[in-house]
Short mmCIF file of C-alpha atoms in Angstrom, two decimals:
data_model
loop_
_atom_site.label_atom_id
_atom_site.label_comp_id
_atom_site.label_asym_id
_atom_site.label_seq_id
_atom_site.Cartn_x
_atom_site.Cartn_y
_atom_site.Cartn_z
CA MET A 1 44.97 116.39 4.63
CA ALA A 2 47.43 118.03 7.09
CA LYS A 3 49.96 115.54 8.60
CA ILE A 4 50.36 115.23 12.24
CA LEU A 5 53.39 113.28 13.51
CA VAL A 6 53.05 111.48 16.85
CA THR A 7 56.03 109.91 18.78
CA ASN A 8 56.67 109.00 22.42
CA ASP A 9 59.52 107.46 24.58
CA ASP A 10 57.56 104.69 26.05
CA GLY A 11 57.60 102.66 22.80
CA VAL A 12 55.08 101.28 20.49
CA HIS A 13 53.29 99.10 23.12
CA SER A 14 52.49 102.17 25.45
CA PRO A 15 48.73 102.37 26.11
CA GLY A 16 49.01 106.15 25.80
CA LEU A 17 49.92 105.97 22.08
CA GLU A 18 46.74 104.41 20.65
CA VAL A 19 44.34 106.58 22.47
CA LEU A 20 46.28 109.72 21.48
CA ARG A 21 46.29 108.63 17.85
CA LYS A 22 42.52 108.21 18.05
CA HIS A 23 41.74 111.68 19.19
CA LEU A 24 44.09 113.42 16.94
CA LYS A 25 42.70 111.70 13.88
CA LYS A 26 39.88 114.13 13.95
CA LEU A 27 42.33 116.91 13.16
CA GLY A 28 44.56 115.39 10.38
CA ASP A 29 46.28 112.37 8.88
CA VAL A 30 48.17 110.96 11.95
CA ILE A 31 51.59 109.27 11.23
CA VAL A 32 53.03 107.47 14.24
CA VAL A 33 56.84 106.88 14.43
CA VAL A 34 57.94 105.49 17.80
CA PRO A 35 60.75 103.49 19.34
CA GLU A 36 60.29 99.70 19.15
CA ARG A 37 60.94 99.49 22.89
CA GLU A 38 60.88 101.82 25.93
CA MET A 39 63.19 104.76 25.78
CA SER A 40 62.44 106.76 28.90
CA THR A 41 65.26 108.93 30.18
CA ALA A 42 66.82 108.74 26.66
CA SER A 43 66.93 112.51 26.92
CA HIS A 44 67.82 114.29 23.69
CA SER A 45 70.24 111.52 22.46
CA LEU A 46 70.83 110.81 18.86
CA THR A 47 71.92 107.65 17.23
CA LEU A 48 74.95 108.39 15.20
CA ARG A 49 77.23 105.39 15.46
CA SER A 50 74.70 102.77 14.38
CA PRO A 51 72.26 102.49 11.43
CA LEU A 52 68.64 102.92 12.24
CA ARG A 53 66.00 100.39 11.34
CA VAL A 54 62.43 101.39 10.44
CA SER A 55 59.48 99.00 10.02
CA ARG A 56 55.95 99.77 9.12
CA ILE A 57 53.77 97.68 11.25
CA LYS A 58 50.32 98.98 10.20
CA LYS A 59 49.03 101.67 8.09
CA GLY A 60 50.60 104.82 9.41
CA ILE A 61 52.43 103.32 12.25
CA PHE A 62 56.27 102.88 12.06
CA ILE A 63 58.55 101.57 14.68
CA THR A 64 62.34 102.34 14.80
CA SER A 65 65.38 101.18 16.57
CA GLY A 66 66.14 104.75 17.54
CA THR A 67 65.45 107.24 20.24
CA PRO A 68 62.56 109.66 20.24
CA SER A 69 64.65 112.40 18.74
CA ASP A 70 65.65 109.82 16.06
CA CYS A 71 61.92 109.19 15.35
CA ILE A 72 61.36 112.89 14.55
CA ASN A 73 64.21 112.90 11.99
CA ILE A 74 63.24 109.61 10.42
CA GLY A 75 59.47 110.72 10.50
CA THR A 76 60.22 114.17 8.90
CA LEU A 77 63.15 113.30 6.65
CA GLY A 78 62.51 109.65 5.77
CA ILE A 79 58.89 108.81 5.99
CA LEU A 80 56.65 111.94 5.37
CA LYS A 81 56.79 113.61 1.97
CA GLU A 82 55.57 116.88 3.44
CA LYS A 83 56.42 118.67 6.60
CA PRO A 84 53.87 117.99 9.36
CA VAL A 85 51.75 120.82 10.84
CA LEU A 86 52.31 119.47 14.40
CA VAL A 87 54.28 116.96 16.37
CA VAL A 88 52.72 115.49 19.54
CA SER A 89 55.01 113.53 21.85
CA GLY A 90 53.34 111.20 24.29
CA ILE A 91 51.32 110.37 26.15
CA ASN A 92 53.86 109.78 28.59
CA ARG A 93 53.37 107.51 31.52
CA GLY A 94 54.69 109.60 34.49
CA PRO A 95 55.17 113.35 35.09
CA ASN A 96 57.65 115.49 33.15
CA LEU A 97 57.96 118.38 35.68
CA GLY A 98 60.60 120.97 36.73
CA ASP A 99 64.34 120.23 36.22
CA ASP A 100 63.42 116.69 35.21
CA ILE A 101 62.29 117.64 31.82
CA THR A 102 66.15 117.76 30.70
CA TYR A 103 66.00 113.83 31.06
CA SER A 104 62.90 113.27 29.25
CA GLY A 105 62.76 111.50 25.82
CA THR A 106 59.19 112.78 25.45
CA VAL A 107 60.29 116.36 25.87
CA ALA A 108 63.38 115.85 23.76
CA ALA A 109 61.22 114.90 20.82
CA SER A 110 59.48 118.22 21.04
CA ILE A 111 62.89 119.93 21.13
CA GLU A 112 63.92 118.19 18.03
CA SER A 113 60.68 119.15 16.30
CA THR A 114 61.12 122.73 17.34
CA LEU A 115 64.67 122.62 15.81
CA ARG A 116 63.21 121.51 12.68
CA GLY A 117 60.71 124.35 12.66
CA ILE A 118 57.54 122.22 13.50
CA PRO A 119 55.10 123.44 16.24
CA SER A 120 55.04 120.72 18.98
CA PHE A 121 53.87 119.78 22.44
CA ALA A 122 54.82 117.04 24.82
CA ILE A 123 52.09 115.58 27.06
CA SER A 124 52.38 113.38 30.13
CA VAL A 125 50.13 111.90 32.70
CA ALA A 126 51.60 112.77 36.27
CA SER A 127 51.40 109.11 37.50
CA PHE A 128 53.22 105.92 36.92
CA LYS A 129 50.26 103.80 37.92
CA ASN A 130 46.69 103.54 36.50
CA CYS A 131 47.18 106.19 34.05
CA ARG A 132 44.03 108.02 32.82
CA PHE A 133 45.41 108.28 29.27
CA ASN A 134 41.85 109.04 27.95
CA LEU A 135 41.47 112.25 29.66
CA ALA A 136 44.92 113.37 28.54
CA ALA A 137 44.21 112.45 24.98
CA LYS A 138 41.01 114.43 24.97
CA PHE A 139 43.03 117.49 26.26
CA ALA A 140 45.72 116.84 23.57
CA PHE A 141 42.87 117.07 20.96
CA ILE A 142 41.80 120.53 22.47
CA LEU A 143 45.32 121.85 22.78
CA ALA A 144 46.26 120.68 19.23
CA ARG A 145 43.28 122.62 17.82
CA TYR A 146 44.55 125.83 19.73
CA ILE A 147 48.04 125.42 18.34
CA LEU A 148 46.80 124.76 14.72
CA LYS A 149 44.80 128.10 14.86
CA ASN A 150 47.15 130.27 16.97
CA GLY A 151 50.66 128.84 16.11
CA LEU A 152 53.65 128.89 18.39
CA PRO A 153 56.84 131.16 18.36
CA SER A 154 59.52 129.49 16.32
CA HIS A 155 61.79 128.53 19.23
CA THR A 156 59.12 127.47 21.66
CA PHE A 157 57.09 124.48 22.45
CA LEU A 158 54.68 123.40 25.16
CA ASN A 159 55.18 120.89 27.94
CA VAL A 160 51.90 119.54 29.24
CA ASN A 161 51.26 117.51 32.54
CA VAL A 162 47.83 116.12 33.15
CA PRO A 163 47.03 115.23 36.76
CA ASN A 164 45.92 111.55 37.17
CA VAL A 165 42.36 112.38 38.24
CA SER A 166 38.83 112.04 36.83
CA ILE A 167 37.47 114.53 34.33
CA ARG A 168 35.07 115.67 37.16
CA SER A 169 37.95 116.52 39.55
CA ILE A 170 40.08 118.39 36.95
CA GLN A 171 40.29 122.11 38.29
CA GLY A 172 40.99 123.53 34.87
CA VAL A 173 44.33 124.61 33.04
CA GLU A 174 47.10 126.68 34.23
CA ILE A 175 49.94 128.22 32.39
CA THR A 176 53.02 127.60 34.44
CA HIS A 177 56.85 128.02 34.74
CA GLN A 178 59.27 125.21 35.23
CA GLY A 179 59.72 124.35 38.90
CA LYS A 180 62.88 123.14 40.64
CA ARG A 181 63.34 119.58 41.55
CA ILE A 182 64.04 118.56 45.13
CA TYR A 183 66.76 116.24 44.68
CA LYS A 184 67.12 112.94 46.57
CA GLU A 185 70.28 111.07 47.23
CA ASN A 186 69.44 107.93 45.48
CA LEU A 187 72.27 105.60 44.48
CA VAL A 188 71.91 102.01 45.70
CA LYS A 189 74.91 99.89 46.05
CA ARG A 190 74.77 96.09 45.82
CA THR A 191 77.07 93.23 45.50
CA ASP A 192 76.60 90.52 42.81
CA PRO A 193 76.85 86.65 43.36
CA ARG A 194 80.55 86.88 42.25
CA GLY A 195 81.35 89.62 44.92
CA ARG A 196 81.55 92.54 42.58
CA THR A 197 79.85 95.79 43.44
CA TYR A 198 77.21 97.37 41.18
CA TYR A 199 74.93 100.36 41.55
CA TRP A 200 71.29 101.23 40.80
CA LEU A 201 70.22 104.86 40.24
CA GLY A 202 67.06 105.22 42.25
CA GLY A 203 63.81 105.61 40.45
CA ASP A 204 61.76 107.57 42.93
CA GLU A 205 58.84 109.66 41.65
CA PRO A 206 60.09 113.28 41.31
CA THR A 207 59.01 115.78 43.85
CA GLY A 208 59.49 119.46 43.62
CA GLU A 209 59.01 122.87 45.24
CA ILE A 210 55.23 123.50 45.44
CA GLU A 211 55.85 127.19 44.67
CA GLU A 212 52.99 129.11 43.35
CA GLY A 213 53.02 129.45 39.51
CA THR A 214 55.13 126.25 38.95
CA ASP A 215 54.19 123.20 37.00
CA PHE A 216 54.54 121.14 40.29
CA ALA A 217 52.01 123.30 42.06
CA ALA A 218 49.47 123.23 39.24
CA VAL A 219 49.43 119.46 39.03
CA ALA A 220 49.38 119.27 42.85
CA ARG A 221 46.00 121.21 42.70
CA LYS A 222 44.62 118.95 40.00
CA LYS A 223 45.09 121.44 37.36
CA ILE A 224 46.49 120.71 33.83
CA SER A 225 49.93 122.41 33.67
CA ILE A 226 51.05 123.93 30.37
CA THR A 227 54.67 125.26 30.39
CA PRO A 228 56.03 127.16 27.43
CA VAL A 229 59.59 125.87 26.86
CA GLN A 230 62.24 127.69 24.83
CA LEU A 231 65.48 126.35 23.33
CA ASP A 232 67.83 129.20 24.37
CA LEU A 233 69.39 128.16 27.69
CA THR A 234 71.64 131.32 28.12
CA ASP A 235 71.51 132.79 31.54
CA TYR A 236 71.45 136.52 30.23
CA LYS A 237 71.59 138.05 33.74
CA MET A 238 74.96 136.25 34.26
CA ILE A 239 76.60 137.69 31.17
CA ASP A 240 77.46 141.15 32.65
CA LYS A 241 78.62 139.59 35.85
CA LEU A 242 80.96 137.22 33.93
CA ARG A 243 82.36 140.13 31.93
CA ASN A 244 83.23 141.76 35.12
CA TRP A 245 85.51 138.88 36.09
CA HIS A 246 87.79 140.26 33.29
CA ILE A 247 89.10 136.79 32.36
CA LYS A 248 92.45 137.21 30.62
CA PHE A 249 93.78 134.67 28.18
CA PRO A 250 96.54 133.81 27.19
CA MET B 1 92.70 119.08 49.67
CA ALA B 2 89.57 120.19 47.83
CA LYS B 3 88.13 117.50 45.47
CA ILE B 4 87.57 118.31 41.70
CA LEU B 5 85.50 115.79 39.92
CA VAL B 6 86.27 115.36 36.19
CA THR B 7 84.13 113.54 33.63
CA ASN B 8 83.72 113.52 29.81
CA ASP B 9 81.61 111.92 27.12
CA ASP B 10 84.39 110.72 24.93
CA GLY B 11 85.32 108.00 27.33
CA VAL B 12 88.42 107.09 29.18
CA HIS B 13 90.63 106.89 26.20
CA SER B 14 90.05 110.52 25.11
CA PRO B 15 93.42 112.38 24.78
CA GLY B 16 91.53 115.54 26.27
CA LEU B 17 91.03 113.73 29.50
CA GLU B 18 94.67 113.15 30.66
CA VAL B 19 95.86 116.74 29.81
CA LEU B 20 92.88 118.18 31.66
CA ARG B 21 93.56 116.18 34.72
CA LYS B 22 97.20 117.19 34.74
CA HIS B 23 96.41 120.92 34.61
CA LEU B 24 93.62 120.80 37.29
CA LYS B 25 95.88 118.85 39.77
CA LYS B 26 97.46 122.14 40.56
CA LEU B 27 94.12 123.09 42.18
CA GLY B 28 92.96 120.19 44.13
CA ASP B 29 92.52 116.58 44.39
CA VAL B 30 91.24 115.46 40.81
CA ILE B 31 88.93 112.43 40.79
CA VAL B 32 88.10 111.20 37.26
CA VAL B 33 84.84 109.31 36.71
CA VAL B 34 84.24 108.61 32.96
CA PRO B 35 82.39 106.32 30.72
CA GLU B 36 84.36 103.25 29.68
CA ARG B 37 83.58 103.91 25.94
CA GLU B 38 82.57 106.95 23.97
CA MET B 39 79.14 108.29 24.90
CA SER B 40 78.85 111.49 22.52
CA THR B 41 75.24 112.60 21.83
CA ALA B 42 74.21 110.69 24.90
CA SER B 43 72.64 113.99 26.02
CA HIS B 44 71.23 114.01 29.58
CA SER B 45 70.29 110.34 29.51
CA LEU B 46 70.34 108.40 32.74
CA THR B 47 70.74 104.62 33.12
CA LEU B 48 67.72 103.50 35.29
CA ARG B 49 66.99 99.98 33.85
CA SER B 50 70.32 98.34 34.06
CA PRO B 51 72.78 98.29 36.93
CA LEU B 52 75.88 100.39 36.72
CA ARG B 53 79.33 98.83 36.89
CA VAL B 54 82.36 100.99 38.19
CA SER B 55 86.01 99.95 38.13
CA ARG B 56 89.11 101.82 39.51
CA ILE B 57 91.67 101.51 36.89
CA LYS B 58 94.32 103.87 38.51
CA LYS B 59 94.66 105.90 41.61
CA GLY B 60 91.85 108.67 41.22
CA ILE B 61 90.64 107.22 37.87
CA PHE B 62 87.29 105.26 37.59
CA ILE B 63 85.55 103.93 34.60
CA THR B 64 81.79 103.13 34.49
CA SER B 65 79.21 101.52 32.18
CA GLY B 66 77.07 104.63 32.20
CA THR B 67 76.48 107.93 30.75
CA PRO B 68 78.28 111.24 31.68
CA SER B 69 75.27 112.07 33.90
CA ASP B 70 75.56 108.57 35.60
CA CYS B 71 79.19 109.32 36.14
CA ILE B 72 78.31 112.54 38.10
CA ASN B 73 75.90 110.49 40.41
CA ILE B 74 78.40 107.63 40.75
CA GLY B 75 81.12 110.20 41.66
CA THR B 76 79.28 112.33 44.07
CA LEU B 77 77.14 109.65 45.69
CA GLY B 78 79.26 106.41 45.33
CA ILE B 79 82.91 107.25 45.19
CA LEU B 80 83.63 110.67 46.86
CA LYS B 81 83.03 110.91 50.51
CA GLU B 82 82.73 114.72 50.41
CA LYS B 83 81.08 117.14 47.93
CA PRO B 84 83.49 118.22 45.18
CA VAL B 85 84.05 122.00 44.87
CA LEU B 86 83.90 121.84 41.17
CA VAL B 87 82.84 119.51 38.31
CA VAL B 88 84.72 119.91 34.97
CA SER B 89 83.38 118.07 31.96
CA GLY B 90 85.63 117.60 29.06
CA ILE B 91 87.74 118.30 27.16
CA ASN B 92 85.45 117.41 24.53
CA ARG B 93 86.56 116.65 20.94
CA GLY B 94 84.38 118.83 18.75
CA PRO B 95 82.30 121.97 19.41
CA ASN B 96 79.21 122.26 21.75
CA LEU B 97 77.73 125.34 20.22
CA GLY B 98 74.22 126.71 19.75
CA ASP B 99 71.29 124.61 19.89
CA ASP B 100 73.47 121.53 19.70
CA ILE B 101 74.30 121.77 23.29
CA THR B 102 71.08 119.88 24.13
CA TYR B 103 72.55 116.73 22.42
CA SER B 104 75.76 116.85 24.23
CA GLY B 105 76.84 114.41 27.09
CA THR B 106 79.60 116.72 28.05
CA VAL B 107 77.10 119.57 28.71
CA ALA B 108 74.63 117.09 30.38
CA ALA B 109 77.25 116.26 32.98
CA SER B 110 77.44 119.98 33.97
CA ILE B 111 73.56 120.05 34.04
CA GLU B 112 73.62 117.04 36.40
CA SER B 113 76.35 118.75 38.67
CA THR B 114 74.39 121.89 38.73
CA LEU B 115 71.20 119.97 39.87
CA ARG B 116 73.38 118.48 42.47
CA GLY B 117 74.43 122.11 43.71
CA ILE B 118 78.02 121.81 42.46
CA PRO B 119 79.59 124.58 40.36
CA SER B 120 80.65 123.37 36.96
CA PHE B 121 81.80 123.96 33.54
CA ALA B 122 81.83 121.91 30.28
CA ILE B 123 84.79 122.53 27.84
CA SER B 124 85.19 121.64 24.22
CA VAL B 125 87.68 122.19 21.54
CA ALA B 126 85.88 123.38 18.39
CA SER B 127 87.25 120.85 15.96
CA PHE B 128 86.99 117.11 15.33
CA LYS B 129 90.61 116.82 13.92
CA ASN B 130 94.07 117.56 15.39
CA CYS B 131 92.59 118.97 18.62
CA ARG B 132 94.81 121.29 20.67
CA PHE B 133 93.77 119.94 24.07
CA ASN B 134 96.75 121.46 25.72
CA LEU B 135 95.66 124.94 25.02
CA ALA B 136 92.08 124.29 26.27
CA ALA B 137 93.48 122.53 29.43
CA LYS B 138 95.49 125.72 30.20
CA PHE B 139 92.34 127.79 29.91
CA ALA B 140 90.40 125.19 32.05
CA PHE B 141 92.96 125.79 34.76
CA ILE B 142 92.52 129.55 34.55
CA LEU B 143 88.69 129.40 34.57
CA ALA B 144 88.54 126.89 37.40
CA ARG B 145 90.46 129.25 39.43
CA TYR B 146 88.01 132.11 38.80
CA ILE B 147 85.14 129.81 39.63
CA LEU B 148 86.63 128.59 42.78
CA LYS B 149 87.21 132.31 43.83
CA ASN B 150 83.93 133.96 42.53
CA GLY B 151 81.46 131.11 42.63
CA LEU B 152 78.41 130.57 40.37
CA PRO B 153 74.80 131.23 40.79
CA SER B 154 73.00 127.93 42.03
CA HIS B 155 71.31 127.24 38.79
CA THR B 156 73.95 128.26 36.29
CA PHE B 157 77.02 126.62 34.77
CA LEU B 158 79.42 127.64 32.08
CA ASN B 159 79.67 126.24 28.56
CA VAL B 160 83.23 126.81 27.08
CA ASN B 161 84.36 126.42 23.47
CA VAL B 162 88.03 126.89 22.57
CA PRO B 163 88.94 127.41 18.91
CA ASN B 164 91.40 124.98 17.58
CA VAL B 165 94.26 127.42 16.97
CA SER B 166 97.66 128.06 18.27
CA ILE B 167 98.05 130.08 21.55
CA ARG B 168 99.45 132.95 19.62
CA SER B 169 96.39 133.16 17.47
CA ILE B 170 93.86 133.22 20.14
CA GLN B 171 91.95 136.39 20.26
CA GLY B 172 91.04 136.50 23.80
CA VAL B 173 87.91 135.46 25.86
CA GLU B 174 84.35 136.48 24.99
CA ILE B 175 81.19 136.06 27.15
CA THR B 176 78.41 134.89 24.63
CA HIS B 177 74.84 133.83 24.45
CA GLN B 178 73.77 130.59 22.67
CA GLY B 179 73.47 130.85 18.86
CA LYS B 180 70.95 129.27 16.64
CA ARG B 181 71.95 126.12 14.68
CA ILE B 182 71.51 126.13 10.95
CA TYR B 183 70.03 122.68 10.41
CA LYS B 184 70.85 120.56 7.55
CA GLU B 185 68.69 117.70 6.07
CA ASN B 186 70.85 114.84 6.86
CA LEU B 187 69.35 111.40 6.64
CA VAL B 188 71.04 108.97 4.48
CA LYS B 189 68.99 106.05 3.17
CA ARG B 190 70.69 102.76 2.29
CA THR B 191 69.91 99.07 1.61
CA ASP B 192 71.62 96.20 3.25
CA PRO B 193 72.71 93.04 1.51
CA ARG B 194 69.46 91.36 2.24
CA GLY B 195 67.48 94.21 0.52
CA ARG B 196 66.31 95.97 3.67
CA THR B 197 66.42 99.59 4.17
CA TYR B 198 68.21 101.35 6.94
CA TYR B 199 69.16 104.90 7.71
CA TRP B 200 72.22 106.97 8.93
CA LEU B 201 71.70 110.32 10.70
CA GLY B 202 74.27 112.50 9.10
CA GLY B 203 77.31 113.62 11.14
CA ASP B 204 78.18 116.94 9.45
CA GLU B 205 79.99 119.46 11.74
CA PRO B 206 77.41 121.94 12.99
CA THR B 207 77.33 125.29 11.52
CA GLY B 208 75.31 128.33 13.09
CA GLU B 209 74.32 131.86 12.40
CA ILE B 210 77.42 133.97 12.97
CA GLU B 211 75.40 136.67 14.65
CA GLU B 212 77.21 139.14 16.87
CA GLY B 213 77.46 138.05 20.54
CA THR B 214 76.80 134.30 19.96
CA ASP B 215 79.08 131.38 20.78
CA PHE B 216 79.38 130.55 16.98
CA ALA B 217 80.61 134.19 16.19
CA ALA B 218 83.26 134.13 19.00
CA VAL B 219 84.80 130.89 17.98
CA ALA B 220 84.85 131.85 14.31
CA ARG B 221 86.80 134.93 15.48
CA LYS B 222 89.37 132.74 17.31
CA LYS B 223 88.06 133.76 20.67
CA ILE B 224 87.36 131.41 23.54
CA SER B 225 83.46 131.37 24.05
CA ILE B 226 82.07 131.24 27.53
CA THR B 227 78.24 130.98 27.64
CA PRO B 228 76.50 131.06 30.96
CA VAL B 229 73.83 128.34 30.86
CA GLN B 230 70.87 128.12 33.22
CA LEU B 231 68.36 125.24 33.88
CA ASP B 232 64.98 127.04 33.68
CA LEU B 233 63.77 126.56 30.20
CA THR B 234 60.54 128.54 30.65
CA ASP B 235 59.71 130.92 27.82
CA TYR B 236 58.36 133.63 30.13
CA LYS B 237 57.38 135.98 27.42
CA MET B 238 55.10 133.26 26.19
CA ILE B 239 53.13 132.80 29.53
CA ASP B 240 50.97 135.87 29.05
CA LYS B 241 50.30 135.03 25.43
CA LEU B 242 49.27 131.63 26.30
CA ARG B 243 46.97 132.86 28.96
CA ASN B 244 45.24 134.94 26.40
CA TRP B 245 44.28 131.77 24.54
CA HIS B 246 41.81 131.20 27.33
CA ILE B 247 42.14 127.34 27.01
CA LYS B 248 38.98 125.71 28.63
CA PHE B 249 38.94 122.20 29.83
CA PRO B 250 36.78 120.11 30.57
#
C-alpha cells in the first residue's frame, strides 16, 4: 500500500493530527513523524549540532526531538523503506497566510518534502481558537486524492488555509496567490524582578491586505485558499535592473 | 548620521562580523545586534515562547538570546530610535546558494528586514575553512554604497556569495538566479552507550547544478554572485493549472 507521511509543527499532542491521520488512512498507509513538542515558528530550521532522538509511540506514529523539517528527513531516510507518495503537513492551528509562511514550520515541512522530490501540501485552520479540524481533514482527504491523481510540478507544493466556519458556511475553494502581511510594531519591553530588561515579540494574529486574489481575501470570504508555492525565490524582473548598476569589483 | 544595522547567524564571536563592521563604518553609524551564540540553519524562526535578553557588550554592539530574525526586531523596535537605512547580514561562514537559502539564518535576517521595509543584503563567503572575510567586507562596502544610492524594490533583497579566493583571482561580479541543490541522502544512524538509536543529519558542503546563470555557476567560476530575492513564493504558472482541477468542496 502506498505510504503517506504526515508531520506537523504543533507536536504529537495537537488535536489536528489524529483527525488528519484518520481521514488520510482511506488513501494509503499513513506514517506519522512529528516533533515531541510544539515547534511553531520553527521555520525551515534543521538540527545539525545535536543528535536527533526518535521514539515509536504507537504503530505508525513516531515522535522526534527535531523540527518539522527534521521529521521529513527522519521519516524519508530513517523510518520508511520506500519513498512516500505524498507528505501532508498539518493540520496547523492558526493561519499560514501571506508573508508569514516564511516563519512556518508547517510550510517548511512541505518545502523539505519538495526538495526531496515528494509531492506535498501544508494545511492550516485559520483560527487559533475552537479549530474545526474535522472540516479541514475532510478537505485534506479530497485534495490528497486530486494530487495523487494529477501530480504536482517538481518544485511546487500547495499551501492550504481553511476558514474556521461550519461546513454549511464554506463558500467553496479558491486558487490564490500569496498576500502581503500588514506588519505591526510588536515588541514588548519588560523588567524582571532583578531589574533587568527583557523583551517579548508580540503574538498578534496576522492580518493582511484583503486584495482580490490573495490567500487573505479568500479566507476572509469563507473560502478555502489553495496557494501553489514554488522554491525559486529569484526576483527575475530585478536581474536586468541590477545588471544596469554595472557593479565593478575589484 | 545614517544608521546601518548589522546582524549575522554565526554569533558575536564570528570573525566575519568585526571586519564587516569596520568597512561599513565609512558609510554610517553601524549598530550590531547579533545572537550570543551560533544560530546557523536557524532559518526564519522567531522566538515567541520565551522572553528575549539583550546585552550591550561594547558601544554599538548588542548580543541577544534570539535568532537572527529576532535580532532584526530587537534592533529596529527596541534599540534604534530611527529606522536604519540598510541592514547587512553576515559575513556568513559558508555558502548560501540555491535551495539552501531557505535554511539560512543569515538570509532570514534579510527577509525580516525586507518585511520591515528596510533595504537589505545577506553576504556569505563560499567556504567553511580559511574564509577571506576581508575581501567579502570590501565588497560589502561597495555594494552597500550602490544600494544606498539606487535603492531596492520594496519586496526584494540581495543574496551575495563571495568565492573564497584572493582578490587577484576574483573574476568580477555576476547577477544570478537561484540554482537547484543536488540533494544527498545524509542521515547517519548511531547507537548510544545505553543501546538506544540516535541520528545525525549530515553536514556535507552543498553542491548544486552548475547551470549557466545560477549562483552555483558564478561562484564556481570565481565570480561574486548577487541574486535578487523576492518574498512572494507563489507559483503563478501553476494557478491556472490548479483552477482546471475544478476542486469541489463541500
